[in-house]
Structures are given as structure tokens and as C-alpha cells.
Coordinates of C-alpha atoms and ligand atoms in Angstrom, one line a residue:
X1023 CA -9.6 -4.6 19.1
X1024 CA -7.2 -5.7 16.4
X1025 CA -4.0 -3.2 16.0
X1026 CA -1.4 -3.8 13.1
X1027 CA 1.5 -2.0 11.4
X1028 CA 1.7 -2.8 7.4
X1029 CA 4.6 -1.8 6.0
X1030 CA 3.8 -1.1 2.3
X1031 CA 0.2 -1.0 0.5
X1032 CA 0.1 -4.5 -0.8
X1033 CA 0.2 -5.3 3.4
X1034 CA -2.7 -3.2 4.0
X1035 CA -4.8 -4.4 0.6
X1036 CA -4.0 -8.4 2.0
X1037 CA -5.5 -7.2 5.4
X1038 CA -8.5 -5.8 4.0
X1039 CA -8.4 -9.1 2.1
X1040 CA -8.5 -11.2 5.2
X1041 CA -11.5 -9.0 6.4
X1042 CA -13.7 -9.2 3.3
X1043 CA -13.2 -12.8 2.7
X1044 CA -15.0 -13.4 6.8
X1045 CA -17.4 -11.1 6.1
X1046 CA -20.9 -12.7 6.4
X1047 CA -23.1 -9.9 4.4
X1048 CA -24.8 -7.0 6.4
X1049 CA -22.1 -5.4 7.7
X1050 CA -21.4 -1.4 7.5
X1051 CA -17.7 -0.4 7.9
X1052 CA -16.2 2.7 9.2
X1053 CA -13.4 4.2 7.9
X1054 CA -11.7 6.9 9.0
X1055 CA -8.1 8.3 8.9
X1056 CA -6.4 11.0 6.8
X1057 CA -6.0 11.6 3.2
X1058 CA -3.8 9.1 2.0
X1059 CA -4.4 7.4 5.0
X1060 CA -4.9 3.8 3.2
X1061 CA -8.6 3.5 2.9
X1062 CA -9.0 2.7 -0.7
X1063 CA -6.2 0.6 -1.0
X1064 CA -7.6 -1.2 2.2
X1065 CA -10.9 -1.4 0.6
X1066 CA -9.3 -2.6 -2.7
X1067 CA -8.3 -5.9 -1.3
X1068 CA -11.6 -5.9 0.6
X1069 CA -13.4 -5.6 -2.4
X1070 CA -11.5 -8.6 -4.1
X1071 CA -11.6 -10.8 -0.9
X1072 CA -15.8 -10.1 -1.2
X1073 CA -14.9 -12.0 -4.5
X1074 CA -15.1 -8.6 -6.9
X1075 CA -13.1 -9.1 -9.7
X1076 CA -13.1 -5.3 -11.2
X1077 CA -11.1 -2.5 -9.9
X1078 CA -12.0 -0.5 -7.1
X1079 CA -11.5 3.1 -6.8
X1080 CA -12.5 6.2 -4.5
X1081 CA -15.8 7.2 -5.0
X1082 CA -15.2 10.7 -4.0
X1083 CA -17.2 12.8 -6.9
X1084 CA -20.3 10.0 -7.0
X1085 CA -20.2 9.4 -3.2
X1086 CA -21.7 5.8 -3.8
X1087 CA -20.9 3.2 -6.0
X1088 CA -23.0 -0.1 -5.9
X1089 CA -21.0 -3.3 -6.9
X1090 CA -22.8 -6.6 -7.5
X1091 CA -21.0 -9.9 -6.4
X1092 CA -21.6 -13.6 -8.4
X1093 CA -20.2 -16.2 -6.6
X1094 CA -20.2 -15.4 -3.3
X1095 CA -22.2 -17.4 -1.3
X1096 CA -23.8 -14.3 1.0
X1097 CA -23.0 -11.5 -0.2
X1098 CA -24.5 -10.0 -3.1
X1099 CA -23.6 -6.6 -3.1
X1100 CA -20.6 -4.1 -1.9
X1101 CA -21.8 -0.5 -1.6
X1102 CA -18.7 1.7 -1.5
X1103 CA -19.3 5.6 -0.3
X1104 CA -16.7 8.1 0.0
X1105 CA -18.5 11.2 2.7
X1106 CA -15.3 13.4 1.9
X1107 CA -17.5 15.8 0.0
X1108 CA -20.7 15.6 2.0
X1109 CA -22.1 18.5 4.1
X1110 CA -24.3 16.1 6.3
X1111 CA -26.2 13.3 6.9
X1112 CA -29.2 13.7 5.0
X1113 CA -27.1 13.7 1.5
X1114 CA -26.3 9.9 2.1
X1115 CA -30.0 9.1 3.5
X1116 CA -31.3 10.9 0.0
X1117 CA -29.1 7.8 -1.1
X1118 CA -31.0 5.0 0.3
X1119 CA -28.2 3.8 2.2
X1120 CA -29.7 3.1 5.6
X1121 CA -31.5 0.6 2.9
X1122 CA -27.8 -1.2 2.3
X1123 CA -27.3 -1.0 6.0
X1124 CA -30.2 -3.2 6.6
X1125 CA -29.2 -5.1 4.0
X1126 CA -27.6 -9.0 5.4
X1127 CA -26.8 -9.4 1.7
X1128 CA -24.8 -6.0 1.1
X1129 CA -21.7 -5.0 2.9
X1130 CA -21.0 -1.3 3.0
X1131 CA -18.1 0.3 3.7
X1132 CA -18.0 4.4 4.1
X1133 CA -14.6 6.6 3.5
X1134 CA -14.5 9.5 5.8
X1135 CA -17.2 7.7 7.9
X1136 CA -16.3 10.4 10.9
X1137 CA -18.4 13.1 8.7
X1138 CA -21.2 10.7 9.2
X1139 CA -21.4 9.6 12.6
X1140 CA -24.5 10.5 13.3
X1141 CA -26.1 7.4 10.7
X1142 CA -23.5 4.6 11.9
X1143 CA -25.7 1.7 12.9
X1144 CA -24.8 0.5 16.2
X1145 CA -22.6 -2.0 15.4
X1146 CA -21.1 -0.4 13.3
X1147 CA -17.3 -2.3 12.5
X1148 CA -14.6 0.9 13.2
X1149 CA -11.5 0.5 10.9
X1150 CA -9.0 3.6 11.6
X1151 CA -5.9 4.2 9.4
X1152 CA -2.8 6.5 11.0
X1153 CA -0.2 7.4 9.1
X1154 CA 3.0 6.2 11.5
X1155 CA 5.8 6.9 9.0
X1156 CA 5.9 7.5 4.9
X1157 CA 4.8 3.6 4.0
X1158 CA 3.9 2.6 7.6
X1159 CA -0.1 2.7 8.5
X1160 CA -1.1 1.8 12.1
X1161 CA -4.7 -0.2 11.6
X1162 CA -6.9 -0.5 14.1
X1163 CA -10.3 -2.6 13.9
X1164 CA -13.0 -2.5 16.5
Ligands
ADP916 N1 1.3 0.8 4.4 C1 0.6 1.5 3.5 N2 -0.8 1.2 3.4 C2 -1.5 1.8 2.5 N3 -1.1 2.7 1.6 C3 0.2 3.0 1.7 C4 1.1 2.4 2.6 N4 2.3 3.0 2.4 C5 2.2 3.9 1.4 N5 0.9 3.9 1.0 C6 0.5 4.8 -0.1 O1 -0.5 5.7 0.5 C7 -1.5 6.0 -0.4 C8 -2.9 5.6 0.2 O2 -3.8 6.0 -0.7 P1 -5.4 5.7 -0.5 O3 -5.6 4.3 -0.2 O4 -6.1 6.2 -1.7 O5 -5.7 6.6 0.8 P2 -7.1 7.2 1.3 O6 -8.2 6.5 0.6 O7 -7.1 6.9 2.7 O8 -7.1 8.7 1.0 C9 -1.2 5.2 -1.7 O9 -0.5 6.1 -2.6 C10 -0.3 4.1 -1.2 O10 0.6 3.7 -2.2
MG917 MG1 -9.9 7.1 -0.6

């Protein structure tokens, strides 16, 4: 397990940077931690170390959004769900997303991914945000 304290959100965004520019396609990520936790902004430099140019926001009212990737050599796709609103499981299968799990050319990532626990694949990569002080966030990937 990897723990670190950023200090400011431009320190979380360039970790999530670092992660998404390793990733090899296939994998599902797990976020969990409050509101305001750090999950977006994370994702946000996720997103552009996958190579995605365009801005990256919560998906909270659509629950998935799909973004394709050119230029990347493996992964083709970033499929980006929020579960805040969800009641259970069966609203994200309806989704098709144990489809993106499979995927080895999509890498997921899932907001709130404790209201969904039940669908995490097995190796399933835990990221968990904690709010340590006003612009500190403890991150902790498993
Ligand atoms: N170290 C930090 N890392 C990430 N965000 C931070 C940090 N310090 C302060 N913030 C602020 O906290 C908020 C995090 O928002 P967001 O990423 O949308 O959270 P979540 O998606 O977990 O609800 C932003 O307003 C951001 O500016
Ligand atoms: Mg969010």
C-alpha cells in the first residue's frame, strides 16, 4: 500500500497523473472518501495522464460518462461513474459496466465505489481519500 499527504489539489490532480499515465488498460478503480474528499480532482489528472485532453467533471446526475482516448497506446476508453446517487447494484449493471470492467482497453474508475461493493472485480485497485485538515488529503492506494 502506497500512503501520501498532498497539500493542495494541484498535489492530488499530479498523483492521479502519475497513476493514469502507468495504467496498462483494464483496470477498475475504487474510490471512496467523503464529499469533497478529492475524487474528482484526483480523477482530473487521472483523466489527463490517460492522455484525455477535455475536462473532466463529476458524473453525479448521469452516473456514467464514457470518454474515448486517441493516442494512447492501450487504452482506448475511460469510463467515469459517480454511485453517489445509486440505490444498488443492479442500476450500474443495467449500465453495462461489468462490460468496461472486462474491458483491457477501458479503465474505469467509480466515485463512491463503497455503495457498490458488491460488483468490484477482484482486483479491484482501492484509492481512499481522508480529509486530514482543510487542504490536506491522506491518499491511500491498494
Ligand atoms: N489536497 C487536496 N486535494 C484535493 N482537493 C483539495 C485539496 N485541498 C483542498 N481541496 C479542495 O477540495 C475539493 C475537492 O473536490 P472534489 O474533487 O470534487 O471532491 P469529491 O469528488 O471527493 O467530492 C475541491 O474544492 C478542492 O479544491
Ligand atoms: Mg466527485
Amino acid at each position: 500500500m502506497e500512503k501520501i499527504v498532498t497539500k493542495n489539489e494541484k498535489e492530488t490532480q499530479a498523483l492521479g497523473y502519475e497513476l493514469g499515465s502507468q495504467l496498462k488498460g483494464g483496470e477498475v478503480l475504487a474510490l471512496c472518501g467523503d464529499l469533497g474528499a478529492g475524487k474528482t480532482k484526483f480523477l482530473q489528472g487521472l483523466a489527463k495522464g490517460l492522455g484525455i485532453k477535455g475536462r473532466v467533471n463529476s458524473p453525479t446526475f448521469n452516473i456514467l460518462k464514457l470518454y474515448k482516448i486517441n493516442g494512447n497506446k492501450n487504452v482506448k476508453s475511460f469510463c467515469h461513474i459517480d454511485a453517489y446517487r445509486l440505490h444498488s447494484e443492479k442500476d450500474l449493471i443495467s449500465l453495462g459496466v461489468e462490460e468496461f470492467f472486462k474491458d483491457n482497453k477501458t479503465v474505469t474508475a467509480i466515485e463512491w465505489a463503497g455503495k457498490v461493493k458488491k460488483i468490484w472485480p477482484k482486483d479491484i485497485i482501492s484509492i481512499e481519500l481522508v480529509h486530514v485538515g482543510e487542504n490536506s488529503r491522506e491518499i491511500r492506494v491498494k
